PDB file of C-alpha atoms in Angstrom:
ATOM      1  CA  MET A  24      95.890 -25.471  12.350  1.00 42.00           C
ATOM      2  CA  PRO A  25      96.732 -28.001  15.577  1.00 44.00           C
ATOM      3  CA  GLU A  26      99.974 -29.385  16.040  1.00 45.00           C
ATOM      4  CA  HIS A  27     100.509 -32.884  15.460  1.00 44.00           C
ATOM      5  CA  LEU A  28     101.527 -35.489  18.384  1.00 42.00           C
ATOM      6  CA  PRO A  29     105.108 -36.709  18.703  1.00 45.00           C
ATOM      7  CA  GLY A  30     104.191 -40.575  18.745  1.00 46.00           C
ATOM      8  CA  ASN A  31     101.331 -39.968  16.514  1.00 47.00           C
ATOM      9  CA  SER A  32     103.089 -38.330  13.468  1.00 46.00           C
ATOM     10  CA  ILE A  33     100.945 -39.357  10.366  1.00 44.00           C
ATOM     11  CA  PRO A  34     102.793 -39.307   7.325  1.00 48.00           C
ATOM     12  CA  PRO A  35     101.947 -36.820   5.186  1.00 49.00           C
ATOM     13  CA  LEU A  36      99.748 -37.612   1.941  1.00 42.00           C
ATOM     14  CA  THR A  37     101.891 -38.289  -1.421  1.00 44.00           C
ATOM     15  CA  SER A  38     100.547 -36.098  -3.902  1.00 44.00           C
ATOM     16  CA  LEU A  39      99.088 -37.770  -6.632  1.00 44.00           C
ATOM     17  CA  SER A  40      98.257 -36.965 -10.205  1.00 47.00           C
ATOM     18  CA  PRO A  41      94.877 -36.493 -10.529  1.00 48.00           C
ATOM     19  CA  HIS A  42      95.425 -38.893 -13.944  1.00 47.00           C
ATOM     20  CA  HIS A  43      97.178 -41.638 -12.207  1.00 46.00           C
ATOM     21  CA  HIS A  44      94.841 -44.009 -11.845  1.00 46.00           C
ATOM     22  CA  VAL A  45      93.096 -43.815 -15.231  1.00 44.00           C
ATOM     23  CA  GLN A  46      96.567 -44.641 -17.093  1.00 47.00           C
ATOM     24  CA  ARG A  47      97.108 -47.435 -14.558  1.00 48.00           C
ATOM     25  CA  SER A  48      93.386 -48.961 -15.461  1.00 48.00           C
ATOM     26  CA  VAL A  49      94.881 -48.086 -19.078  1.00 45.00           C
ATOM     27  CA  ARG A  50      98.051 -50.172 -18.514  1.00 50.00           C
ATOM     28  CA  SER A  51      95.992 -52.860 -17.155  1.00 51.00           C
ATOM     29  CA  SER A  52      93.593 -53.184 -20.025  1.00 50.00           C
ATOM     30  CA  ALA A  53      96.479 -53.389 -22.508  1.00 49.00           C
ATOM     31  CA  GLU A  54      98.272 -55.922 -20.416  1.00 53.00           C
ATOM     32  CA  ALA A  55      95.218 -57.985 -20.334  1.00 48.00           C
ATOM     33  CA  LYS A  56      94.405 -58.186 -24.242  1.00 50.00           C
ATOM     34  CA  ASN A  57      98.442 -58.875 -24.654  1.00 53.00           C
ATOM     35  CA  THR A  58      98.066 -61.853 -22.758  1.00 56.00           C
ATOM     36  CA  MET A  59      94.761 -63.330 -24.336  1.00 51.00           C
ATOM     37  CA  PRO A  60      95.062 -66.064 -26.668  1.00 56.00           C
ATOM     38  CA  ILE A  61      94.867 -65.446 -30.384  1.00 58.00           C
ATOM     39  CA  THR A  62      92.435 -66.761 -32.422  1.00 59.00           C
ATOM     40  CA  LYS A  63      93.633 -67.565 -36.207  1.00 60.00           C
ATOM     41  CA  THR A  64      91.707 -68.623 -39.063  1.00 62.00           C
ATOM     42  CA  PRO A  65      93.078 -72.336 -39.901  1.00 59.00           C
ATOM     43  CA  LYS A  66      94.323 -72.359 -43.882  1.00 63.00           C
ATOM     44  CA  THR A  67      91.844 -74.634 -46.045  1.00 65.00           C
ATOM     45  CA  THR A  68      92.928 -77.912 -47.032  1.00 69.00           C
ATOM     46  CA  HIS A  69      91.910 -79.722 -49.469  1.00 66.00           C
ATOM     47  CA  PRO A  70      91.295 -84.207 -49.624  1.00 72.00           C
ATOM     48  CA  LEU A  71      95.003 -85.845 -50.255  1.00 67.00           C
ATOM     49  CA  TRP A  72      92.715 -87.159 -53.686  1.00 54.00           C
ATOM     50  CA  VAL A  73      91.606 -83.649 -55.103  1.00 57.00           C
ATOM     51  CA  GLU A  74      95.779 -82.865 -54.632  1.00 64.00           C
ATOM     52  CA  TRP A  75      96.394 -86.528 -56.616  1.00 57.00           C
ATOM     53  CA  ASP A  76      93.554 -85.496 -59.318  1.00 55.00           C
ATOM     54  CA  GLN A  77      95.000 -82.840 -60.196  1.00 58.00           C
ATOM     55  CA  LYS A  78      98.293 -83.988 -60.474  1.00 60.00           C
ATOM     56  CA  ALA A  79      97.063 -87.050 -63.150  1.00 60.00           C
ATOM     57  CA  GLN A  80      95.208 -84.264 -64.979  1.00 62.00           C
ATOM     58  CA  LYS A  81      97.095 -85.786 -68.814  1.00 64.00           C
ATOM     59  CA  SER A  82      97.847 -83.070 -71.659  1.00 68.00           C
ATOM     60  CA  GLY A  83     100.066 -83.450 -73.907  1.00 67.00           C
ATOM     61  CA  LEU A  84     102.038 -86.648 -75.255  1.00 74.00           C
ATOM     62  CA  ARG A  85     101.818 -89.852 -72.275  1.00 69.00           C
ATOM     63  CA  HIS A  86     103.463 -93.194 -72.540  1.00 74.00           C
ATOM     64  CA  GLU A  87     101.840 -95.771 -72.083  1.00 80.00           C
ATOM     65  CA  VAL A  88      98.429 -95.230 -69.814  1.00 88.00           C
ATOM     66  CA  TYR A  89      96.077 -98.105 -68.779  1.00 88.00           C
ATOM     67  CA  ALA A  90      92.976 -98.546 -68.234  1.00 89.00           C
ATOM     68  CA  VAL A  91      91.538-100.797 -64.722  1.00 90.00           C
ATOM     69  CA  ASN A  92      90.058-103.008 -67.511  1.00 92.00           C
ATOM     70  CA  GLY A  93      93.689-103.584 -69.167  1.00 93.00           C
ATOM     71  CA  ASP A  94      92.790-101.403 -72.010  1.00 94.00           C
ATOM     72  CA  CYS A  95      96.640 -99.033 -72.795  1.00 95.00           C
ATOM     73  CA  TYR A  96      97.117 -95.699 -74.979  1.00 95.00           C
ATOM     74  CA  VAL A  97      99.989 -94.101 -75.995  1.00 95.00           C
ATOM     75  CA  GLY A  98      99.471 -90.433 -77.890  1.00 95.00           C
ATOM     76  CA  GLU A  99      98.053 -86.937 -77.486  1.00 94.00           C
ATOM     77  CA  TRP A 100      96.045 -85.904 -74.785  1.00 93.00           C
ATOM     78  CA  LYS A 101      93.983 -82.452 -73.890  1.00 91.00           C
ATOM     79  CA  ASP A 102      92.267 -81.988 -70.161  1.00 86.00           C
ATOM     80  CA  ASN A 103      92.338 -85.641 -69.851  1.00 87.00           C
ATOM     81  CA  ASN A 104      91.116 -86.884 -72.672  1.00 91.00           C
ATOM     82  CA  LYS A 105      92.890 -88.507 -75.316  1.00 94.00           C
ATOM     83  CA  HIS A 106      93.127 -85.428 -78.047  1.00 94.00           C
ATOM     84  CA  GLY A 107      95.311 -85.829 -80.995  1.00 95.00           C
ATOM     85  CA  ARG A 108      97.603 -88.444 -82.802  1.00 96.00           C
ATOM     86  CA  GLY A 109      97.296 -91.535 -80.354  1.00 96.00           C
ATOM     87  CA  ILE A 110      97.192 -95.723 -80.342  1.00 97.00           C
ATOM     88  CA  GLN A 111      94.621 -97.579 -78.394  1.00 96.00           C
ATOM     89  CA  ARG A 112      95.069-101.244 -77.713  1.00 96.00           C
ATOM     90  CA  TRP A 113      91.750-103.224 -76.552  1.00 97.00           C
ATOM     91  CA  LYS A 114      92.748-105.947 -74.170  1.00 95.00           C
ATOM     92  CA  LYS A 115      89.757-107.775 -74.723  1.00 94.00           C
ATOM     93  CA  SER A 116      88.737-108.099 -78.564  1.00 94.00           C
ATOM     94  CA  GLY A 117      93.304-107.121 -79.357  1.00 95.00           C
ATOM     95  CA  ALA A 118      91.935-104.647 -81.573  1.00 97.00           C
ATOM     96  CA  ILE A 119      94.432-101.645 -82.221  1.00 97.00           C
ATOM     97  CA  TYR A 120      93.626 -98.226 -83.312  1.00 98.00           C
ATOM     98  CA  HIS A 121      95.792 -95.969 -85.051  1.00 97.00           C
ATOM     99  CA  GLY A 122      94.928 -92.414 -86.049  1.00 97.00           C
ATOM    100  CA  GLU A 123      93.140 -89.098 -84.958  1.00 98.00           C
ATOM    101  CA  TRP A 124      90.765 -88.521 -81.543  1.00 97.00           C
ATOM    102  CA  LYS A 125      89.008 -85.402 -80.057  1.00 96.00           C
ATOM    103  CA  PHE A 126      87.993 -85.293 -76.828  1.00 94.00           C
ATOM    104  CA  GLY A 127      88.345 -88.960 -76.179  1.00 94.00           C
ATOM    105  CA  LYS A 128      86.230 -90.623 -79.424  1.00 97.00           C
ATOM    106  CA  ARG A 129      87.611 -91.639 -82.690  1.00 98.00           C
ATOM    107  CA  ASP A 130      87.468 -88.660 -85.110  1.00 98.00           C
ATOM    108  CA  GLY A 131      89.667 -88.032 -87.945  1.00 98.00           C
ATOM    109  CA  TYR A 132      91.504 -89.760 -89.841  1.00 98.00           C
ATOM    110  CA  GLY A 133      92.873 -93.468 -88.393  1.00 98.00           C
ATOM    111  CA  THR A 134      93.009 -97.410 -88.779  1.00 98.00           C
ATOM    112  CA  LEU A 135      91.506-100.361 -86.940  1.00 98.00           C
ATOM    113  CA  SER A 136      93.239-103.496 -87.407  1.00 97.00           C
ATOM    114  CA  LEU A 137      92.618-107.212 -85.270  1.00 96.00           C
ATOM    115  CA  PRO A 138      94.311-109.425 -84.513  1.00 95.00           C
ATOM    116  CA  ASP A 139      95.570-112.444 -87.648  1.00 92.00           C
ATOM    117  CA  PRO A 140      96.958-115.672 -86.631  1.00 89.00           C
ATOM    118  CA  VAL A 141      99.271-115.615 -89.674  1.00 86.00           C
ATOM    119  CA  ASN A 142     100.576-111.533 -90.119  1.00 84.00           C
ATOM    120  CA  LYS A 143      99.824-110.559 -86.074  1.00 90.00           C
ATOM    121  CA  TYR A 144      97.797-108.426 -87.168  1.00 93.00           C
ATOM    122  CA  LYS A 145      95.015-107.373 -90.280  1.00 94.00           C
ATOM    123  CA  LYS A 146      93.398-104.089 -90.827  1.00 95.00           C
ATOM    124  CA  VAL A 147      89.508-104.403 -91.366  1.00 97.00           C
ATOM    125  CA  TYR A 148      88.770-100.241 -92.039  1.00 98.00           C
ATOM    126  CA  SER A 149      91.088 -97.367 -92.711  1.00 98.00           C
ATOM    127  CA  GLY A 150      89.130 -94.045 -93.391  1.00 98.00           C
ATOM    128  CA  TRP A 151      88.018 -91.230 -91.883  1.00 98.00           C
ATOM    129  CA  TRP A 152      86.385 -91.418 -87.764  1.00 98.00           C
ATOM    130  CA  ALA A 153      83.348 -89.027 -86.217  1.00 98.00           C
ATOM    131  CA  ASN A 154      82.792 -89.458 -83.359  1.00 96.00           C
ATOM    132  CA  ASP A 155      83.690 -92.501 -82.181  1.00 97.00           C
ATOM    133  CA  LYS A 156      81.592 -93.592 -85.489  1.00 97.00           C
ATOM    134  CA  LYS A 157      82.752 -94.744 -89.268  1.00 98.00           C
ATOM    135  CA  ALA A 158      81.812 -91.302 -90.875  1.00 98.00           C
ATOM    136  CA  GLY A 159      82.702 -89.887 -94.866  1.00 97.00           C
ATOM    137  CA  TYR A 160      85.262 -92.424 -96.805  1.00 98.00           C
ATOM    138  CA  GLY A 161      86.656 -95.524 -95.857  1.00 98.00           C
ATOM    139  CA  ILE A 162      87.418 -98.805 -96.460  1.00 98.00           C
ATOM    140  CA  GLN A 163      86.072-101.640 -94.896  1.00 98.00           C
ATOM    141  CA  TYR A 164      87.935-105.501 -95.362  1.00 97.00           C
ATOM    142  CA  TYR A 165      85.613-108.280 -94.986  1.00 96.00           C
ATOM    143  CA  GLY A 166      87.513-111.242 -95.839  1.00 91.00           C
ATOM    144  CA  PRO A 167      91.081-111.054 -98.881  1.00 88.00           C
ATOM    145  CA  LYS A 168      88.552-110.566-101.570  1.00 91.00           C
ATOM    146  CA  GLU A 169      85.133-109.199-100.085  1.00 97.00           C
ATOM    147  CA  TYR A 170      86.134-104.992 -99.037  1.00 98.00           C
ATOM    148  CA  TYR A 171      83.984-102.012 -99.277  1.00 98.00           C
ATOM    149  CA  GLU A 172      85.155 -98.536-100.441  1.00 98.00           C
ATOM    150  CA  GLY A 173      83.206 -95.503 -99.725  1.00 98.00           C
ATOM    151  CA  GLY A 174      80.355 -93.267 -98.203  1.00 98.00           C
ATOM    152  CA  TRP A 175      79.968 -93.728 -94.118  1.00 98.00           C
ATOM    153  CA  LYS A 176      77.849 -92.267 -91.591  1.00 97.00           C
ATOM    154  CA  ASP A 177      76.928 -93.291 -88.230  1.00 97.00           C
ATOM    155  CA  GLY A 178      79.020 -96.420 -88.698  1.00 97.00           C
ATOM    156  CA  LEU A 179      77.176 -97.959 -91.358  1.00 98.00           C
ATOM    157  CA  GLN A 180      77.828 -97.333 -95.169  1.00 98.00           C
ATOM    158  CA  SER A 181      75.719 -94.785 -96.633  1.00 98.00           C
ATOM    159  CA  GLY A 182      76.034 -91.904-100.064  1.00 98.00           C
ATOM    160  CA  TRP A 183      78.001 -93.771-102.833  1.00 98.00           C
ATOM    161  CA  GLY A 184      79.862 -96.739-102.404  1.00 98.00           C
ATOM    162  CA  ARG A 185      81.563 -99.720-104.700  1.00 98.00           C
ATOM    163  CA  MET A 186      81.099-103.558-102.475  1.00 98.00           C
ATOM    164  CA  TYR A 187      83.438-106.410-104.303  1.00 98.00           C
ATOM    165  CA  TYR A 188      81.746-109.675-103.081  1.00 97.00           C
ATOM    166  CA  ALA A 189      84.140-112.196-102.171  1.00 96.00           C
ATOM    167  CA  ASN A 190      81.903-114.972-104.830  1.00 96.00           C
ATOM    168  CA  GLY A 191      83.387-112.188-107.652  1.00 96.00           C
ATOM    169  CA  ASP A 192      79.981-110.200-107.940  1.00 97.00           C
ATOM    170  CA  ILE A 193      80.742-106.070-107.537  1.00 98.00           C
ATOM    171  CA  TYR A 194      77.550-103.544-106.785  1.00 98.00           C
ATOM    172  CA  GLU A 195      78.311 -99.922-107.518  1.00 98.00           C
ATOM    173  CA  GLY A 196      75.800 -97.365-106.463  1.00 98.00           C
ATOM    174  CA  GLN A 197      73.824 -95.404-103.655  1.00 98.00           C
ATOM    175  CA  TRP A 198      73.764 -96.838 -99.749  1.00 98.00           C
ATOM    176  CA  SER A 199      71.394 -95.962 -96.551  1.00 97.00           C
ATOM    177  CA  GLU A 200      72.050 -97.253 -93.375  1.00 96.00           C
ATOM    178  CA  GLY A 201      74.562-100.518 -94.547  1.00 97.00           C
ATOM    179  CA  ARG A 202      71.663-101.469 -97.565  1.00 97.00           C
ATOM    180  CA  ARG A 203      72.205-100.923-101.055  1.00 98.00           C
ATOM    181  CA  ASP A 204      69.568 -98.340-101.857  1.00 98.00           C
ATOM    182  CA  GLY A 205      69.105 -95.954-104.525  1.00 97.00           C
ATOM    183  CA  GLU A 206      70.291 -96.405-108.213  1.00 98.00           C
ATOM    184  CA  GLY A 207      72.809 -98.745-108.370  1.00 98.00           C
ATOM    185  CA  MET A 208      73.945-101.248-110.361  1.00 98.00           C
ATOM    186  CA  LEU A 209      75.246-105.208-109.819  1.00 98.00           C
ATOM    187  CA  ARG A 210      77.676-106.945-111.971  1.00 98.00           C
ATOM    188  CA  LEU A 211      77.938-110.870-111.258  1.00 97.00           C
ATOM    189  CA  SER A 212      80.799-113.161-111.629  1.00 96.00           C
ATOM    190  CA  ASN A 213      79.218-114.481-114.510  1.00 94.00           C
ATOM    191  CA  GLY A 214      79.324-110.754-116.787  1.00 93.00           C
ATOM    192  CA  ASN A 215      75.165-110.536-116.226  1.00 96.00           C
ATOM    193  CA  ARG A 216      74.396-107.076-114.497  1.00 97.00           C
ATOM    194  CA  TYR A 217      70.894-105.390-113.030  1.00 98.00           C
ATOM    195  CA  GLU A 218      70.561-101.486-113.154  1.00 98.00           C
ATOM    196  CA  GLY A 219      67.820 -99.853-111.704  1.00 97.00           C
ATOM    197  CA  CYS A 220      66.882 -99.318-108.616  1.00 98.00           C
ATOM    198  CA  TRP A 221      67.271-100.959-105.391  1.00 98.00           C
ATOM    199  CA  LYS A 222      65.174-100.543-101.691  1.00 96.00           C
ATOM    200  CA  TYR A 223      66.217-102.404 -98.382  1.00 94.00           C
ATOM    201  CA  GLY A 224      68.782-103.636-100.178  1.00 96.00           C
ATOM    202  CA  MET A 225      67.143-105.472-103.172  1.00 97.00           C
ATOM    203  CA  LYS A 226      65.773-104.521-106.398  1.00 97.00           C
ATOM    204  CA  ASN A 227      63.386-102.813-105.785  1.00 97.00           C
ATOM    205  CA  GLY A 228      60.970-100.259-108.584  1.00 96.00           C
ATOM    206  CA  THR A 229      62.102 -99.978-112.453  1.00 96.00           C
ATOM    207  CA  GLY A 230      65.041-100.976-114.038  1.00 97.00           C
ATOM    208  CA  ARG A 231      66.681-103.487-116.309  1.00 97.00           C
ATOM    209  CA  PHE A 232      68.704-106.523-116.146  1.00 97.00           C
ATOM    210  CA  PHE A 233      70.948-107.887-118.988  1.00 96.00           C
ATOM    211  CA  HIS A 234      71.460-111.616-119.522  1.00 94.00           C
ATOM    212  CA  LEU A 235      74.525-111.740-121.203  1.00 92.00           C
ATOM    213  CA  ASP A 236      75.399-115.337-121.120  1.00 91.00           C
ATOM    214  CA  HIS A 237      72.322-115.807-123.244  1.00 90.00           C
ATOM    215  CA  GLY A 238      72.045-112.472-125.061  1.00 92.00           C
ATOM    216  CA  GLN A 239      68.251-110.957-123.374  1.00 93.00           C
ATOM    217  CA  LEU A 240      67.263-108.347-121.630  1.00 95.00           C
ATOM    218  CA  PHE A 241      65.081-107.801-119.215  1.00 95.00           C
ATOM    219  CA  GLU A 242      63.092-104.377-118.922  1.00 95.00           C
ATOM    220  CA  GLY A 243      60.563-103.798-116.248  1.00 95.00           C
ATOM    221  CA  LEU A 244      59.226-103.213-112.785  1.00 95.00           C
ATOM    222  CA  TRP A 245      61.097-105.646-109.579  1.00 95.00           C
ATOM    223  CA  VAL A 246      59.550-106.411-106.309  1.00 95.00           C
ATOM    224  CA  ASP A 247      61.666-107.446-103.662  1.00 96.00           C
ATOM    225  CA  ASP A 248      64.474-108.636-106.344  1.00 95.00           C
ATOM    226  CA  VAL A 249      61.660-110.587-108.118  1.00 95.00           C
ATOM    227  CA  PRO A 250      60.635-109.455-111.593  1.00 93.00           C
ATOM    228  CA  LYS A 251      56.883-108.909-111.584  1.00 90.00           C
ATOM    229  CA  CYS A 252      56.085-107.412-115.087  1.00 90.00           C
ATOM    230  CA  GLY A 253      58.235-105.976-117.534  1.00 91.00           C
ATOM    231  CA  THR A 254      59.520-107.048-121.669  1.00 90.00           C
ATOM    232  CA  MET A 255      62.396-109.536-122.356  1.00 91.00           C
ATOM    233  CA  ILE A 256      63.834-109.244-125.952  1.00 91.00           C
ATOM    234  CA  ASP A 257      67.121-110.534-127.667  1.00 88.00           C
ATOM    235  CA  PHE A 258      70.407-108.322-126.670  1.00 87.00           C
ATOM    236  CA  GLY A 259      73.499-109.045-127.945  1.00 85.00           C
ATOM    237  CA  ARG A 260      72.181-112.969-129.012  1.00 84.00           C
ATOM    238  CA  ASP A 261      74.963-113.290-131.229  1.00 84.00           C
ATOM    239  CA  GLU A 262      77.972-112.530-128.970  1.00 85.00           C
ATOM    240  CA  ALA A 263      76.739-114.597-126.145  1.00 85.00           C
ATOM    241  CA  PRO A 264      78.611-117.562-124.814  1.00 84.00           C
ATOM    242  CA  GLU A 265      75.378-119.589-124.368  1.00 87.00           C
ATOM    243  CA  PRO A 266      72.466-118.084-126.742  1.00 85.00           C
ATOM    244  CA  THR A 267      68.544-119.250-126.869  1.00 83.00           C
ATOM    245  CA  LYS A 268      68.220-122.349-128.969  1.00 79.00           C
ATOM    246  CA  TYR A 269      65.771-119.503-130.280  1.00 74.00           C
ATOM    247  CA  PRO A 270      65.309-116.110-130.689  1.00 81.00           C
ATOM    248  CA  ILE A 271      62.043-114.459-128.923  1.00 76.00           C
ATOM    249  CA  PRO A 272      59.625-114.032-131.858  1.00 73.00           C
ATOM    250  CA  LYS A 273      58.643-110.861-132.629  1.00 70.00           C
ATOM    251  CA  ILE A 274      55.323-109.187-130.522  1.00 62.00           C
ATOM    252  CA  GLU A 275      52.590-109.121-132.998  1.00 66.00           C
ATOM    253  CA  LEU A 276      50.614-106.723-130.535  1.00 62.00           C
ATOM    254  CA  LEU A 277      49.061-103.285-132.451  1.00 66.00           C
ATOM    255  CA  ASP A 278      50.274-101.597-129.408  1.00 74.00           C
ATOM    256  CA  PRO A 279      52.555-103.205-127.254  1.00 70.00           C
ATOM    257  CA  ASP A 280      54.085-100.272-124.991  1.00 76.00           C
ATOM    258  CA  LYS A 281      50.021 -99.704-124.549  1.00 78.00           C
ATOM    259  CA  VAL A 282      49.643-103.707-123.054  1.00 71.00           C
ATOM    260  CA  LEU A 283      52.861-102.889-121.113  1.00 75.00           C
ATOM    261  CA  GLU A 284      51.679 -99.572-119.148  1.00 81.00           C
ATOM    262  CA  GLU A 285      47.937-101.422-118.332  1.00 80.00           C
ATOM    263  CA  ALA A 286      49.885-104.871-116.541  1.00 77.00           C
ATOM    264  CA  VAL A 287      52.437-102.281-114.586  1.00 78.00           C
ATOM    265  CA  ALA A 288      49.267 -99.501-113.814  1.00 81.00           C
ATOM    266  CA  MET A 289      47.407-102.768-112.303  1.00 76.00           C
ATOM    267  CA  PHE A 290      50.506-103.964-110.816  1.00 70.00           C
ATOM    268  CA  LEU A 291      51.250-101.192-108.625  1.00 74.00           C
ATOM    269  CA  GLN A 292      47.433-100.612-108.167  1.00 75.00           C
ATOM    270  CA  GLU A 293      47.239-104.586-106.169  1.00 67.00           C
ATOM    271  CA  GLU A 294      50.604-103.144-104.485  1.00 66.00           C
ATOM    272  CA  ASP A 295      48.779-100.579-102.955  1.00 65.00           C
TER     273      ASP A 295
END
């Protein structure tokens, strides 16, 4: 083995472990990884109106809540709808409804009132509602002496009902779509009355008209309030306040019923 010359000495090689360079490489990778920026997923954010809308959702009993047009409601809510009992005031008409609600519509029993110069408010309807319309039994007030009590459907008189008119007349019977329709009796203010069929709000079909003021009775067929054919007889003539001067003479026909039947049949044929 050659000797080391003086002045040309070479430092001895450092003994290295075979894994030395691998460990340094691993540390270098870890250090590089720790120094890299960390990317985080930002939290999902919603617009402010979503948060405000959630806070504005109304449920339960609330005090005055105003609409944009000035209408006001005080009462119970459910899922942001008027639901339960409450009072609604309409600014434009001044009307007030006090009663039950269901999903934002009048449904159940309630009362509707309008402004009145004398008593501040006057009741115009008291009864049942369905889907924001009068339905079931209720009373509608048209004036101090004129009102209707009976059945309703889709906001119109329907079924059985009684109407008191301002002139003193009274109708009691069946209604359909707001008009007298079916069997009914109209009692006039002077005591006379009609009992029979109605259609389109008028006397249509068979019926009897009692002229109690004159003591007579007409029975026959009517078309649009006009009696077309029938028979007139004395009825309570002795008790009538204004009886006719002469009684109706008896019919001298051998078969008056057949004559009337033929007349009615001929009239119906002309109508067809």
